[in-house]
PDB file of C-alpha atoms in Angstrom:
ATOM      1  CA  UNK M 348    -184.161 228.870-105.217  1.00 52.00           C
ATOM      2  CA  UNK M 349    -187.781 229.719-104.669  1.00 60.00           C
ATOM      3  CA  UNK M 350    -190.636 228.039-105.807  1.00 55.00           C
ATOM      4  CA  UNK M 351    -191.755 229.812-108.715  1.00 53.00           C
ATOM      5  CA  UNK M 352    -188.295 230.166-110.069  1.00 54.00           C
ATOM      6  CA  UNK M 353    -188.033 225.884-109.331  1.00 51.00           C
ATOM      7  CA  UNK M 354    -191.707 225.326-111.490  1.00 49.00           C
ATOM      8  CA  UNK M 355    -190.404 227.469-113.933  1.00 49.00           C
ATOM      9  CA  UNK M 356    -187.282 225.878-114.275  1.00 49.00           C
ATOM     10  CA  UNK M 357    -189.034 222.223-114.486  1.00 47.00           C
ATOM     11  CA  UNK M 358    -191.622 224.144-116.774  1.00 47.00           C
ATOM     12  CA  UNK M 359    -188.659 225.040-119.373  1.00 48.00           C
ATOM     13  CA  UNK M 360    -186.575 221.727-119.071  1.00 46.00           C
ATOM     14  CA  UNK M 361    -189.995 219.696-119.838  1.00 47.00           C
ATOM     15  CA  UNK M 362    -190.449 221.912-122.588  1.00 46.00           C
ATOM     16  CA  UNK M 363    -187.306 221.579-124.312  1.00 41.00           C
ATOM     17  CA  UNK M 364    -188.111 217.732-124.398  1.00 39.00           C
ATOM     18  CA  UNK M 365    -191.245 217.874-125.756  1.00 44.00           C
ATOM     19  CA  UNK M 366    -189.641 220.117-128.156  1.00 44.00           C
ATOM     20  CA  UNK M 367    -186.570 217.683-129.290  1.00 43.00           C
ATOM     21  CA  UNK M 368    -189.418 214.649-129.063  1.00 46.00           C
ATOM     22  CA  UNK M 369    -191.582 216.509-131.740  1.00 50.00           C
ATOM     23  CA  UNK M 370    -188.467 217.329-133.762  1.00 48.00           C
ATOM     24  CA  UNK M 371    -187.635 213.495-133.937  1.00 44.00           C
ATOM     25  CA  UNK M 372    -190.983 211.951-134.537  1.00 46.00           C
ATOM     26  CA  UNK M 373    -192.814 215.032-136.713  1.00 50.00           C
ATOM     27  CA  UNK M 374    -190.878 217.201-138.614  1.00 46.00           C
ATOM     28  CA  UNK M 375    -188.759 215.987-141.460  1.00 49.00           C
ATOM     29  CA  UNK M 376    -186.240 219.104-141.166  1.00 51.00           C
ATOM     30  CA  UNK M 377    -184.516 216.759-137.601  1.00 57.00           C
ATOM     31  CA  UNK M 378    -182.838 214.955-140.084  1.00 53.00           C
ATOM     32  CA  UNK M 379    -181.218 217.784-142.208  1.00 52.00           C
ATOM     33  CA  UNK M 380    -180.049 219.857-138.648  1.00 59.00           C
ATOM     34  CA  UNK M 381    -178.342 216.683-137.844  1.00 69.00           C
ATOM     35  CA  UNK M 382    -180.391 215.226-134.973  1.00 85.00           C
ATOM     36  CA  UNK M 383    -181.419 212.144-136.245  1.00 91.00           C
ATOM     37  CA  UNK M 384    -179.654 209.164-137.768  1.00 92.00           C
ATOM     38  CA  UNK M 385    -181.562 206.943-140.457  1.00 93.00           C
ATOM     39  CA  UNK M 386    -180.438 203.364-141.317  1.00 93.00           C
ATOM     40  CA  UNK M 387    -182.393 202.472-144.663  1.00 95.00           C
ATOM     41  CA  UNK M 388    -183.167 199.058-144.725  1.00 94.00           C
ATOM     42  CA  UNK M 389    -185.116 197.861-147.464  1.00 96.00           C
ATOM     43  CA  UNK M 390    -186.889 199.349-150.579  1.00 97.00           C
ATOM     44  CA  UNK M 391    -190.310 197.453-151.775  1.00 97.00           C
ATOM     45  CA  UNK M 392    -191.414 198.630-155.013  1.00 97.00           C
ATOM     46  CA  UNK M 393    -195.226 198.359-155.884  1.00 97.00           C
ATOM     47  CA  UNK M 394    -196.193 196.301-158.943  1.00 97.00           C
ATOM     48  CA  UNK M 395    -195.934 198.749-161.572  1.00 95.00           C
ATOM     49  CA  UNK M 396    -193.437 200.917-159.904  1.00 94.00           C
ATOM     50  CA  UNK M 397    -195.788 203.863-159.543  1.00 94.00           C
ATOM     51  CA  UNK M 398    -195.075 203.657-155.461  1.00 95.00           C
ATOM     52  CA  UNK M 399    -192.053 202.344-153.082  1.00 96.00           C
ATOM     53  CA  UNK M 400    -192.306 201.536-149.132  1.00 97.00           C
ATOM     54  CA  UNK M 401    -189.138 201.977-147.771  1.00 97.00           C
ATOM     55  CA  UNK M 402    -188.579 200.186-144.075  1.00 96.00           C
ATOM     56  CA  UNK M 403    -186.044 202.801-142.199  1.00 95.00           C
ATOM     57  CA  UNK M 404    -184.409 202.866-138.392  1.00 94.00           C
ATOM     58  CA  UNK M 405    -184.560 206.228-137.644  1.00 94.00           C
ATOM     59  CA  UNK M 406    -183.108 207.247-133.755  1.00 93.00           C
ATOM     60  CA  UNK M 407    -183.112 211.046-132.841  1.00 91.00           C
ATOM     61  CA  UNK M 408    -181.581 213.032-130.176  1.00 90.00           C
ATOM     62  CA  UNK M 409    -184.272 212.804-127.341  1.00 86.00           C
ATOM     63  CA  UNK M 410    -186.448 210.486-128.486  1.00 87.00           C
ATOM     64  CA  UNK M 411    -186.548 206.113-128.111  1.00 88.00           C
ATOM     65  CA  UNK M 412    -185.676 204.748-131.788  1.00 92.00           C
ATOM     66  CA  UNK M 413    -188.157 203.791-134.032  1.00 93.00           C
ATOM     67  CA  UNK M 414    -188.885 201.795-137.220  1.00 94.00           C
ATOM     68  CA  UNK M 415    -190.700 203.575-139.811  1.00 95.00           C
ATOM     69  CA  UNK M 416    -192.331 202.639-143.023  1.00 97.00           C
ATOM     70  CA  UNK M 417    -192.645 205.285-145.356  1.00 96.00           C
ATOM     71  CA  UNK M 418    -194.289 205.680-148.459  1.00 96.00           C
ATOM     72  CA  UNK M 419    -193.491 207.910-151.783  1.00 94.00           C
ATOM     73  CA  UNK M 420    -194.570 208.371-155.096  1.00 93.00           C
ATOM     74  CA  UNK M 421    -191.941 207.603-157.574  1.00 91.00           C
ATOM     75  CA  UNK M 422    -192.261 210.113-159.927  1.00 84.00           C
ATOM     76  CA  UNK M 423    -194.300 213.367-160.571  1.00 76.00           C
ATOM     77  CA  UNK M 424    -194.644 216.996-158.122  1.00 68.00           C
ATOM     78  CA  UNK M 425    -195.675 215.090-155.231  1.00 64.00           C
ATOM     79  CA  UNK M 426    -192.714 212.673-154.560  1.00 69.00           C
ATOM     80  CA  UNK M 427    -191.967 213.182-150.844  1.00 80.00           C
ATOM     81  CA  UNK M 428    -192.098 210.521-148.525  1.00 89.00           C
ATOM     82  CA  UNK M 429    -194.205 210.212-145.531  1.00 93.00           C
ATOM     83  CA  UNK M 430    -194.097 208.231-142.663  1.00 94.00           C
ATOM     84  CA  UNK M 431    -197.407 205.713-142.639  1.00 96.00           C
ATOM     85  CA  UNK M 432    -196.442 203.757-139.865  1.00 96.00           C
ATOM     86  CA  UNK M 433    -193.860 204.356-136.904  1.00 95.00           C
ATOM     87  CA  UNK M 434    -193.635 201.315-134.183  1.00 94.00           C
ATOM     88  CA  UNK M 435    -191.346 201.463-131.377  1.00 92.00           C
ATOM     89  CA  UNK M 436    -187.741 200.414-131.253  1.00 89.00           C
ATOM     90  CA  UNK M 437    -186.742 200.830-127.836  1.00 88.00           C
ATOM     91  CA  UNK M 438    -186.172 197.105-126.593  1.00 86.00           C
ATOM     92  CA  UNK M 439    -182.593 195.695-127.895  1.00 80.00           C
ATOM     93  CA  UNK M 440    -183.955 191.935-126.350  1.00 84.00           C
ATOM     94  CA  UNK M 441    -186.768 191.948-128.403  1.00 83.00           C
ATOM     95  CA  UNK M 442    -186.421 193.837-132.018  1.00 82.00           C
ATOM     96  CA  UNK M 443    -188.949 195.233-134.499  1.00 85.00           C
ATOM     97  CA  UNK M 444    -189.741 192.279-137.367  1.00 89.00           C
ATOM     98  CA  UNK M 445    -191.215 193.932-140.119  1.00 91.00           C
ATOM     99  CA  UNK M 446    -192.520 192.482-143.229  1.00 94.00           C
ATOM    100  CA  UNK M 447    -194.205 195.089-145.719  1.00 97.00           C
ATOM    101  CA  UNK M 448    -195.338 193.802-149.286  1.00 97.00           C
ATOM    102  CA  UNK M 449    -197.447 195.105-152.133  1.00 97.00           C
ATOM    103  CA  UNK M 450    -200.741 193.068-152.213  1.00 96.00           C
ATOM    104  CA  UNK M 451    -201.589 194.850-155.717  1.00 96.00           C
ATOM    105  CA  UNK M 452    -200.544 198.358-156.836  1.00 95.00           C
ATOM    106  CA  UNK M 453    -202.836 200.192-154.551  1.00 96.00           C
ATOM    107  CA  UNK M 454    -203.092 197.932-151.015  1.00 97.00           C
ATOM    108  CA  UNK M 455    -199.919 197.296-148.818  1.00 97.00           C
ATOM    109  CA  UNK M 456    -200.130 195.273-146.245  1.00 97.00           C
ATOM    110  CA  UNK M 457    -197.002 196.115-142.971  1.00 96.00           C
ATOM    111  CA  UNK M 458    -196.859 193.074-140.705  1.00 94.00           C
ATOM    112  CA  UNK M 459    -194.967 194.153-137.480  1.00 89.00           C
ATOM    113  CA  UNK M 460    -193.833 191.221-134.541  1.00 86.00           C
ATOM    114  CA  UNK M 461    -192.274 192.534-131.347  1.00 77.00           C
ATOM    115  CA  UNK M 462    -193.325 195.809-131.152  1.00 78.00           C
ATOM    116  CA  UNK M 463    -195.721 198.745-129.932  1.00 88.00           C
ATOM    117  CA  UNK M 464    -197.663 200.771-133.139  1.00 92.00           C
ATOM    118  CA  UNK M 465    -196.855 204.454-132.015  1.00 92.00           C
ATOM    119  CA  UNK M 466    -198.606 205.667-135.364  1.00 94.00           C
ATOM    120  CA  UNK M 467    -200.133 204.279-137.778  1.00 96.00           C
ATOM    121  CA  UNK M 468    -201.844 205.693-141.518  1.00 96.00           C
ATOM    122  CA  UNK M 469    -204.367 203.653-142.646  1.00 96.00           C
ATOM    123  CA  UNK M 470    -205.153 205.238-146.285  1.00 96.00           C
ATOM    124  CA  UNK M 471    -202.675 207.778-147.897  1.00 94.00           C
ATOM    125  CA  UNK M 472    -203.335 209.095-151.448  1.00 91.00           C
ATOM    126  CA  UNK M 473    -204.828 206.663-153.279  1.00 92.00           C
ATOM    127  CA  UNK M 474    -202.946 203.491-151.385  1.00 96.00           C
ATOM    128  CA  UNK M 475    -204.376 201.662-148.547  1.00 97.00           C
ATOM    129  CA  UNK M 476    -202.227 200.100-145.585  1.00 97.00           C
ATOM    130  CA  UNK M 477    -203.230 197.589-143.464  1.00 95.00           C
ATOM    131  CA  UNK M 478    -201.336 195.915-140.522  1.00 89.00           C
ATOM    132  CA  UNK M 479    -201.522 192.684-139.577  1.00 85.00           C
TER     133      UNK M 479
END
């Protein structure tokens, strides 16, 4: 093998993975080609219901696991979820503690213990997060 046809081969490999690592931590459609598993764990509904924070272990082909909090609107056109917050999973010794509670209907508050912040949202629609 030559050298050009060795960078181009490390070119494409590294380029696949960045590829499959997008897949998992971006785009939503990973879950429906089957390349991601999701382990819901708890559903926190805010005050008056308008809004629910939903803690989820999500681990995709590719990618370390993660621990996501998402956020969705419980009724009306715009009732996706979104991930607000994504810390890592990765370490089985030491595993993601997350506490996420409604402080009123429009401020949640995510406390995470033994683990890295790999994104995090600080204001979406009219709901602020913080972290502690």
């Amino acid at each position: 093998m030559q050298e050009g046809d060795a960078r181009k081969a490390m070119c494409t490999g590294t380029s696949k993975l960045v590829i499959i690592a997008a897949c998992g931590l971006i785009l939503p459609g990973c879950n429906r080609m089957g390349l991601c598993t999701e382990d819901h764990i708890e559903v926190i509904e805010s005050p008056t219901s308008r809004y629910q924070a939903e803690i989820v272990n999500k681990d995709c082909v590719g990618t370390s696991p993660v621990q996501e909090v998402l956020l969705r609107r419980t009724q009306g056109l715009m009732s996706g979820r979104t991930a607000v917050a994504v810390f890592d999973a990765s370490n089985a010794d030491k595993p993601v503690k997350l506490t996420v509670k409604w402080h009123d209907e429009r401020h949640l508050v995510i406390t995470a213990r033994g683990a890295r912040v790999w994104s995090f949202q600080p204001n979406w629609h009219d709901v602020r997060i913080m972290e502690r």
